[in-house]
């Protein structure tokens, strides 16, 4: 089958992209790190007549990540990029017809990432919560309004009135009372009602990053703070701990963080789930100086070895899939004759992701 570049969403020619890449490395490598990402798919071995694939892609986020170029190469089928979801999640969709038996695709992305840090000052009175921010106070099927979560949240925030102080108390409480459970598949289900039930019976809550992040989001929303989970990929080594880093093979590098909105400041990053991973991987006490130091740092910080994909939650894909609403979109999603392909099993699904660090 003749291979071809099918779609290319960049105004750069191949040579100009190379030249630009070299120039930006010289100009900004002290503040940004550059990654060349390669997502490979080969669904040819799957039995079935029709095949559809949806791939989550990173978008540019000011002062954090810049998508420099994206290339798509297909051996068959038809592909299109879109943002047509309720959450504007950037997606590449491929459809292979029954006559198209070679079902391979490669997505190549050049992206620049810098550390994202919130200083919490000065306040900007023009930054207000509008309808877009307030939608992240609303319940969803997996983040319902729950009386027990409300009751626990009230106990955690106590008499605090300032939204930032409430957010910090919730974050600190999540860090102290959650732990990383390696028996959970993937990043977890992200159902905070089930998490909070564990606290009621054992005083601790176990899960993976999506579980812990979703509990943090649910409690912040309960406290009147817009909040959302942000799913993404670890793409390189960490300067802080091996627990947070990854090598060139990033197929299983999915990780979920949190953003919350404070008027006067805007969206603020945090990552309570990685503190639970730090405690487990480095065999530390929750009260150790190292854990306290990084817990403080991670309230208002994302490191530049991770890229954000989207904050889509309980939403519909575009074009529509056969199986209906998705809970989360941090893994590729595929269907054969309308039947779901298990995303958590990349060997059976037939996908692999790689990352090459191009800057500091």
PDB file of N, CA and C in Angstrom, residues 10 28 56 61 64 102 109 130 138 161 178 193 199 203 206 277 288 293 309 352:
ATOM      1  N   UNK A  10       0.010  22.483   9.788  1.00  0.00           N
ATOM      2  CA  UNK A  10       1.079  23.438  10.048  1.00  0.00           C
ATOM      3  C   UNK A  10       1.333  24.200   8.771  1.00  0.00           C
ATOM      4  N   UNK A  28      15.683  29.752  23.193  1.00  0.00           N
ATOM      5  CA  UNK A  28      14.890  29.627  24.408  1.00  0.00           C
ATOM      6  C   UNK A  28      15.140  28.350  25.189  1.00  0.00           C
ATOM      7  N   UNK A  56      -6.317  11.360  21.426  1.00  0.00           N
ATOM      8  CA  UNK A  56      -6.226  12.674  22.066  1.00  0.00           C
ATOM      9  C   UNK A  56      -4.887  13.332  21.767  1.00  0.00           C
ATOM     10  N   UNK A  61      -1.029  25.730  25.373  1.00  0.00           N
ATOM     11  CA  UNK A  61      -1.514  26.352  26.605  1.00  0.00           C
ATOM     12  C   UNK A  61      -0.545  27.473  26.941  1.00  0.00           C
ATOM     13  N   UNK A  64       2.807  27.500  29.239  1.00  0.00           N
ATOM     14  CA  UNK A  64       3.121  26.130  29.645  1.00  0.00           C
ATOM     15  C   UNK A  64       3.610  25.293  28.469  1.00  0.00           C
ATOM     16  N   UNK A 102      -5.003  -2.530   5.585  1.00  0.00           N
ATOM     17  CA  UNK A 102      -3.775  -2.048   6.213  1.00  0.00           C
ATOM     18  C   UNK A 102      -4.137  -0.823   7.037  1.00  0.00           C
ATOM     19  N   UNK A 109       4.691  14.770  16.634  1.00  0.00           N
ATOM     20  CA  UNK A 109       4.419  16.072  17.243  1.00  0.00           C
ATOM     21  C   UNK A 109       5.719  16.664  17.770  1.00  0.00           C
ATOM     22  N   UNK A 130     -16.358  33.515  34.570  1.00  0.00           N
ATOM     23  CA  UNK A 130     -17.522  33.694  33.708  1.00  0.00           C
ATOM     24  C   UNK A 130     -18.206  32.345  33.511  1.00  0.00           C
ATOM     25  N   UNK A 138     -20.254  22.447  38.074  1.00  0.00           N
ATOM     26  CA  UNK A 138     -21.444  21.633  37.875  1.00  0.00           C
ATOM     27  C   UNK A 138     -21.154  20.142  38.039  1.00  0.00           C
ATOM     28  N   UNK A 161     -12.777  31.305  54.587  1.00  0.00           N
ATOM     29  CA  UNK A 161     -13.655  32.004  53.654  1.00  0.00           C
ATOM     30  C   UNK A 161     -12.988  32.254  52.306  1.00  0.00           C
ATOM     31  N   UNK A 178      -4.626  10.222  51.113  1.00  0.00           N
ATOM     32  CA  UNK A 178      -4.693   9.305  49.966  1.00  0.00           C
ATOM     33  C   UNK A 178      -3.368   8.572  49.807  1.00  0.00           C
ATOM     34  N   UNK A 193     -16.940   9.473  44.689  1.00  0.00           N
ATOM     35  CA  UNK A 193     -17.843   8.922  45.708  1.00  0.00           C
ATOM     36  C   UNK A 193     -17.289   7.614  46.251  1.00  0.00           C
ATOM     37  N   UNK A 199     -12.577   6.485  52.917  1.00  0.00           N
ATOM     38  CA  UNK A 199     -12.204   7.301  54.072  1.00  0.00           C
ATOM     39  C   UNK A 199     -13.144   7.041  55.238  1.00  0.00           C
ATOM     40  N   UNK A 203     -10.268   5.476  56.931  1.00  0.00           N
ATOM     41  CA  UNK A 203      -9.500   6.691  57.203  1.00  0.00           C
ATOM     42  C   UNK A 203      -8.428   6.979  56.171  1.00  0.00           C
ATOM     43  N   UNK A 206      -7.257   4.839  48.680  1.00  0.00           N
ATOM     44  CA  UNK A 206      -6.278   4.364  47.723  1.00  0.00           C
ATOM     45  C   UNK A 206      -6.778   4.479  46.298  1.00  0.00           C
ATOM     46  N   UNK A 277       2.594   9.167  44.801  1.00  0.00           N
ATOM     47  CA  UNK A 277       3.557   8.321  44.081  1.00  0.00           C
ATOM     48  C   UNK A 277       4.956   8.493  44.657  1.00  0.00           C
ATOM     49  N   UNK A 288       7.820  13.426  56.199  1.00  0.00           N
ATOM     50  CA  UNK A 288       9.245  13.646  55.959  1.00  0.00           C
ATOM     51  C   UNK A 288       9.480  15.025  55.343  1.00  0.00           C
ATOM     52  N   UNK A 293       8.355  19.400  51.428  1.00  0.00           N
ATOM     53  CA  UNK A 293       8.902  20.369  50.478  1.00  0.00           C
ATOM     54  C   UNK A 293       8.215  20.264  49.113  1.00  0.00           C
ATOM     55  N   UNK A 309      -3.135  16.906  27.683  1.00  0.00           N
ATOM     56  CA  UNK A 309      -3.925  16.538  26.513  1.00  0.00           C
ATOM     57  C   UNK A 309      -5.283  17.245  26.517  1.00  0.00           C
ATOM     58  N   UNK A 352       1.942   2.274  20.305  1.00  0.00           N
ATOM     59  CA  UNK A 352       3.128   2.569  21.102  1.00  0.00           C
ATOM     60  C   UNK A 352       3.469   4.037  20.938  1.00  0.00           C
TER      61      UNK A 352
END
